[in-house]
PDB file of C-alpha atoms in Angstrom:
ATOM      1  CA  MET T   1    -235.012  78.356 144.735  1.00 41.00           C
ATOM      2  CA  LEU T   2    -234.566  82.020 144.041  1.00 41.00           C
ATOM      3  CA  ALA T   3    -231.155  83.443 143.319  1.00 43.00           C
ATOM      4  CA  ASP T   4    -230.849  84.624 146.936  1.00 46.00           C
ATOM      5  CA  GLY T   5    -231.360  81.070 148.221  1.00 49.00           C
ATOM      6  CA  HIS T   6    -234.934  81.523 149.423  1.00 45.00           C
ATOM      7  CA  PRO T   7    -237.532  78.900 148.469  1.00 50.00           C
ATOM      8  CA  ASP T   8    -239.428  80.190 145.424  1.00 49.00           C
ATOM      9  CA  PHE T   9    -242.827  79.830 147.109  1.00 49.00           C
ATOM     10  CA  LEU T  10    -241.979  82.269 149.889  1.00 55.00           C
ATOM     11  CA  PRO T  11    -241.508  85.996 149.658  1.00 57.00           C
ATOM     12  CA  PRO T  12    -237.889  87.058 150.159  1.00 61.00           C
ATOM     13  CA  TYR T  13    -237.017  87.526 153.830  1.00 65.00           C
ATOM     14  CA  ALA T  14    -234.093  89.335 155.370  1.00 70.00           C
ATOM     15  CA  ALA T  15    -231.264  87.025 156.381  1.00 71.00           C
ATOM     16  CA  GLY T  16    -231.833  88.024 160.018  1.00 74.00           C
ATOM     17  CA  THR T  17    -235.507  87.012 159.855  1.00 74.00           C
ATOM     18  CA  LEU T  18    -234.620  83.655 158.339  1.00 71.00           C
ATOM     19  CA  GLY T  19    -231.955  83.148 161.027  1.00 74.00           C
ATOM     20  CA  VAL T  20    -234.455  83.807 163.815  1.00 74.00           C
ATOM     21  CA  VAL T  21    -236.960  81.410 162.249  1.00 73.00           C
ATOM     22  CA  LYS T  22    -234.325  78.691 161.889  1.00 73.00           C
ATOM     23  CA  SER T  23    -233.503  79.088 165.584  1.00 73.00           C
ATOM     24  CA  GLY T  24    -237.123  78.350 166.383  1.00 70.00           C
ATOM     25  CA  ILE T  25    -240.303  80.385 166.547  1.00 68.00           C
ATOM     26  CA  ARG T  26    -243.780  79.755 167.835  1.00 69.00           C
ATOM     27  CA  VAL T  27    -246.476  81.418 165.726  1.00 66.00           C
ATOM     28  CA  VAL T  28    -249.169  83.104 167.802  1.00 72.00           C
ATOM     29  CA  TYR T  29    -251.219  84.942 165.177  1.00 77.00           C
ATOM     30  CA  ASP T  30    -250.490  84.549 161.482  1.00 77.00           C
ATOM     31  CA  PRO T  31    -253.779  84.694 159.524  1.00 76.00           C
ATOM     32  CA  LYS T  32    -252.080  84.327 156.134  1.00 76.00           C
ATOM     33  CA  GLY T  33    -249.779  81.525 157.311  1.00 75.00           C
ATOM     34  CA  LEU T  34    -246.635  83.344 156.171  1.00 76.00           C
ATOM     35  CA  PHE T  35    -244.505  82.642 159.235  1.00 76.00           C
ATOM     36  CA  ARG T  36    -245.867  79.123 159.735  1.00 78.00           C
ATOM     37  CA  ASN T  37    -244.949  78.249 156.126  1.00 78.00           C
ATOM     38  CA  LEU T  38    -241.579  79.967 156.507  1.00 79.00           C
ATOM     39  CA  ALA T  39    -240.914  77.947 159.667  1.00 79.00           C
ATOM     40  CA  ILE T  40    -241.771  74.707 157.845  1.00 82.00           C
ATOM     41  CA  ALA T  41    -239.492  75.667 154.925  1.00 78.00           C
ATOM     42  CA  ALA T  42    -236.664  76.585 157.321  1.00 79.00           C
ATOM     43  CA  ARG T  43    -236.658  73.166 159.035  1.00 80.00           C
ATOM     44  CA  PRO T  44    -233.382  71.286 158.590  1.00 78.00           C
ATOM     45  CA  ASP T  45    -235.509  68.200 157.768  1.00 81.00           C
ATOM     46  CA  ARG T  46    -238.034  70.125 155.709  1.00 81.00           C
ATOM     47  CA  PRO T  47    -240.455  68.059 153.686  1.00 90.00           C
ATOM     48  CA  GLU T  48    -240.846  68.398 149.923  1.00 92.00           C
ATOM     49  CA  ARG T  49    -243.476  71.019 149.120  1.00 91.00           C
ATOM     50  CA  HIS T  50    -245.866  70.600 146.201  1.00 95.00           C
ATOM     51  CA  VAL T  51    -249.146  72.014 144.964  1.00 95.00           C
ATOM     52  CA  LEU T  52    -251.774  69.438 144.072  1.00 96.00           C
ATOM     53  CA  ARG T  53    -254.870  70.086 141.982  1.00 95.00           C
ATOM     54  CA  SER T  54    -257.834  67.728 142.066  1.00 94.00           C
ATOM     55  CA  THR T  55    -258.927  65.954 138.909  1.00 92.00           C
ATOM     56  CA  CYS T  56    -262.321  67.679 139.193  1.00 89.00           C
ATOM     57  CA  GLY T  57    -260.578  71.068 139.322  1.00 91.00           C
ATOM     58  CA  ARG T  58    -262.374  72.089 142.523  1.00 92.00           C
ATOM     59  CA  TYR T  59    -259.398  71.824 144.887  1.00 94.00           C
ATOM     60  CA  GLU T  60    -255.863  73.112 144.903  1.00 95.00           C
ATOM     61  CA  ARG T  61    -253.889  72.540 148.078  1.00 96.00           C
ATOM     62  CA  ARG T  62    -250.301  72.753 149.237  1.00 93.00           C
ATOM     63  CA  ILE T  63    -249.009  69.392 150.298  1.00 96.00           C
ATOM     64  CA  TRP T  64    -245.797  68.397 151.983  1.00 95.00           C
ATOM     65  CA  PHE T  65    -244.319  64.985 151.295  1.00 96.00           C
ATOM     66  CA  VAL T  66    -241.918  63.093 153.530  1.00 93.00           C
ATOM     67  CA  PRO T  67    -240.496  59.898 151.998  1.00 90.00           C
ATOM     68  CA  GLY T  68    -239.973  56.880 154.212  1.00 85.00           C
ATOM     69  CA  LEU T  69    -236.556  56.055 155.595  1.00 82.00           C
ATOM     70  CA  SER T  70    -236.137  52.504 154.288  1.00 78.00           C
ATOM     71  CA  ASP T  71    -236.501  50.490 151.134  1.00 80.00           C
ATOM     72  CA  GLY T  72    -239.387  48.114 150.672  1.00 81.00           C
ATOM     73  CA  ARG T  73    -243.094  48.472 151.237  1.00 84.00           C
ATOM     74  CA  HIS T  74    -244.360  51.692 152.811  1.00 85.00           C
ATOM     75  CA  GLU T  75    -247.589  52.644 154.511  1.00 90.00           C
ATOM     76  CA  LEU T  76    -249.183  56.025 153.747  1.00 95.00           C
ATOM     77  CA  PRO T  77    -250.577  58.254 156.446  1.00 95.00           C
ATOM     78  CA  VAL T  78    -252.295  61.403 155.159  1.00 97.00           C
ATOM     79  CA  PHE T  79    -252.355  64.257 157.658  1.00 98.00           C
ATOM     80  CA  LEU T  80    -255.093  66.859 157.242  1.00 98.00           C
ATOM     81  CA  ASP T  81    -254.271  70.278 158.744  1.00 96.00           C
ATOM     82  CA  GLY T  82    -250.699  69.681 157.598  1.00 95.00           C
ATOM     83  CA  GLU T  83    -249.417  72.989 158.968  1.00 91.00           C
ATOM     84  CA  PHE T  84    -250.543  72.046 162.478  1.00 91.00           C
ATOM     85  CA  TYR T  85    -248.802  68.667 162.354  1.00 94.00           C
ATOM     86  CA  LEU T  86    -245.579  70.008 160.812  1.00 92.00           C
ATOM     87  CA  HIS T  87    -245.210  73.199 162.788  1.00 86.00           C
ATOM     88  CA  ASP T  88    -247.470  73.446 165.813  1.00 85.00           C
ATOM     89  CA  MET T  89    -247.181  69.787 166.904  1.00 90.00           C
ATOM     90  CA  ASP T  90    -243.762  69.201 165.303  1.00 88.00           C
ATOM     91  CA  CYS T  91    -244.582  65.551 164.644  1.00 91.00           C
ATOM     92  CA  LEU T  92    -241.812  64.749 162.119  1.00 90.00           C
ATOM     93  CA  PRO T  93    -239.071  64.039 164.669  1.00 90.00           C
ATOM     94  CA  VAL T  94    -241.418  61.734 166.585  1.00 91.00           C
ATOM     95  CA  ILE T  95    -242.474  59.853 163.441  1.00 89.00           C
ATOM     96  CA  ARG T  96    -238.866  59.448 162.298  1.00 87.00           C
ATOM     97  CA  GLU T  97    -237.699  58.314 165.727  1.00 88.00           C
ATOM     98  CA  CYS T  98    -240.480  55.702 165.888  1.00 87.00           C
ATOM     99  CA  MET T  99    -239.562  54.382 162.442  1.00 84.00           C
ATOM    100  CA  MET T 100    -235.847  54.188 163.278  1.00 84.00           C
ATOM    101  CA  ALA T 101    -236.581  52.410 166.565  1.00 87.00           C
ATOM    102  CA  GLY T 102    -238.873  49.937 164.799  1.00 80.00           C
ATOM    103  CA  GLY T 103    -241.923  51.116 166.713  1.00 73.00           C
ATOM    104  CA  VAL T 104    -243.908  51.740 163.526  1.00 76.00           C
ATOM    105  CA  LEU T 105    -243.746  50.461 159.973  1.00 77.00           C
ATOM    106  CA  SER T 106    -241.878  52.449 157.370  1.00 83.00           C
ATOM    107  CA  MET T 107    -244.104  55.254 156.153  1.00 90.00           C
ATOM    108  CA  SER T 108    -244.096  57.920 153.519  1.00 93.00           C
ATOM    109  CA  CYS T 109    -246.218  60.801 154.825  1.00 95.00           C
ATOM    110  CA  VAL T 110    -248.362  63.406 153.103  1.00 97.00           C
ATOM    111  CA  PHE T 111    -249.408  66.563 154.939  1.00 97.00           C
ATOM    112  CA  VAL T 112    -252.286  68.474 153.311  1.00 98.00           C
ATOM    113  CA  SER T 113    -252.691  72.214 153.889  1.00 95.00           C
ATOM    114  CA  PHE T 114    -255.982  73.542 155.155  1.00 92.00           C
ATOM    115  CA  GLN T 115    -255.491  76.619 152.921  1.00 87.00           C
ATOM    116  CA  ASP T 116    -257.531  79.118 154.971  1.00 87.00           C
ATOM    117  CA  SER T 117    -260.204  79.236 157.682  1.00 88.00           C
ATOM    118  CA  ALA T 118    -263.186  79.318 155.315  1.00 92.00           C
ATOM    119  CA  SER T 119    -261.899  76.389 153.242  1.00 93.00           C
ATOM    120  CA  ARG T 120    -261.021  74.466 156.389  1.00 94.00           C
ATOM    121  CA  HIS T 121    -264.577  74.732 157.676  1.00 95.00           C
ATOM    122  CA  LYS T 122    -266.134  73.818 154.327  1.00 96.00           C
ATOM    123  CA  ASP T 123    -263.735  70.935 153.594  1.00 97.00           C
ATOM    124  CA  TYR T 124    -263.771  69.304 157.014  1.00 97.00           C
ATOM    125  CA  THR T 125    -267.505  69.252 157.755  1.00 96.00           C
ATOM    126  CA  CYS T 126    -268.361  65.903 156.137  1.00 95.00           C
ATOM    127  CA  ASN T 127    -267.749  67.152 152.599  1.00 96.00           C
ATOM    128  CA  ALA T 128    -267.981  64.219 150.167  1.00 95.00           C
ATOM    129  CA  ASP T 129    -266.139  66.069 147.378  1.00 95.00           C
ATOM    130  CA  TYR T 130    -263.212  66.950 149.623  1.00 96.00           C
ATOM    131  CA  SER T 131    -263.117  63.402 150.996  1.00 95.00           C
ATOM    132  CA  ARG T 132    -262.933  62.122 147.416  1.00 95.00           C
ATOM    133  CA  PHE T 133    -260.060  64.551 146.734  1.00 96.00           C
ATOM    134  CA  ILE T 134    -258.120  63.126 149.694  1.00 96.00           C
ATOM    135  CA  ALA T 135    -258.971  59.462 149.053  1.00 93.00           C
ATOM    136  CA  GLU T 136    -258.415  59.545 145.307  1.00 93.00           C
ATOM    137  CA  ASP T 137    -256.248  62.462 144.198  1.00 96.00           C
ATOM    138  CA  VAL T 138    -253.899  62.798 147.180  1.00 97.00           C
ATOM    139  CA  VAL T 139    -253.398  59.055 147.600  1.00 95.00           C
ATOM    140  CA  ALA T 140    -252.882  58.540 143.834  1.00 95.00           C
ATOM    141  CA  TRP T 141    -250.371  61.398 143.741  1.00 96.00           C
ATOM    142  CA  ALA T 142    -248.445  59.928 146.693  1.00 96.00           C
ATOM    143  CA  ARG T 143    -248.383  56.439 145.188  1.00 94.00           C
ATOM    144  CA  LYS T 144    -247.122  57.840 141.890  1.00 95.00           C
ATOM    145  CA  HIS T 145    -244.552  60.031 143.669  1.00 94.00           C
ATOM    146  CA  ASP T 146    -243.198  57.131 145.769  1.00 94.00           C
ATOM    147  CA  GLU T 147    -243.534  53.641 144.298  1.00 92.00           C
ATOM    148  CA  ARG T 148    -242.684  52.096 147.683  1.00 92.00           C
ATOM    149  CA  ILE T 149    -246.216  52.958 148.856  1.00 92.00           C
ATOM    150  CA  THR T 150    -247.792  49.615 148.066  1.00 86.00           C
ATOM    151  CA  SER T 151    -250.182  48.991 150.936  1.00 81.00           C
ATOM    152  CA  PRO T 152    -253.848  49.106 149.887  1.00 82.00           C
ATOM    153  CA  ASP T 153    -254.785  50.621 153.270  1.00 82.00           C
ATOM    154  CA  HIS T 154    -254.012  54.184 154.284  1.00 88.00           C
ATOM    155  CA  LEU T 155    -254.407  56.174 157.472  1.00 92.00           C
ATOM    156  CA  ILE T 156    -256.059  59.587 157.367  1.00 95.00           C
ATOM    157  CA  CYS T 157    -255.264  61.724 160.416  1.00 95.00           C
ATOM    158  CA  GLY T 158    -256.886  64.883 161.646  1.00 96.00           C
ATOM    159  CA  VAL T 159    -257.147  67.003 164.743  1.00 94.00           C
ATOM    160  CA  SER T 160    -260.314  68.689 165.963  1.00 93.00           C
ATOM    161  CA  LEU T 161    -262.352  69.667 162.875  1.00 96.00           C
ATOM    162  CA  SER T 162    -260.042  67.768 160.514  1.00 96.00           C
ATOM    163  CA  GLY T 163    -260.490  64.790 162.838  1.00 95.00           C
ATOM    164  CA  LEU T 164    -264.159  64.891 161.872  1.00 95.00           C
ATOM    165  CA  ALA T 165    -263.136  64.857 158.192  1.00 96.00           C
ATOM    166  CA  ALA T 166    -260.722  61.948 158.800  1.00 95.00           C
ATOM    167  CA  ALA T 167    -263.479  59.948 160.491  1.00 94.00           C
ATOM    168  CA  TYR T 168    -265.909  60.781 157.677  1.00 93.00           C
TER     169      TYR T 168
END
């Protein structure tokens, strides 16, 4: 955090701007992702934000981590297009409600940023190197970050083009 209380990965915003974002915004056009990332950081239940580099050095992506709610064994879903799931679809409240109601197993979730449009297209069109980054580096990072993730099977989720990558 910066001295003014803003997350250190965001540029400083006026208190009024931050207040409006906390009250709820819907991003229409934000090519650099500034307001989408600000909206994610302003969530009262905001996930932990990290930057992950691949072991091969080819990839560096923002990831958001949400630890599971209970003790014991956790499943790991990995969400590609993390910004869409966290902001546009606002899936965290639904996931948490399902876990609390017992509708799904306890999960610790990782949301992977698409970075930008060019990277999104390159990464999600059946790219073996990117798939290896997700399957090896992201999963290994999550397991190291939360020792409750003990299941050998993981779910990779995507929407539209990232759905193609998840299926691949």
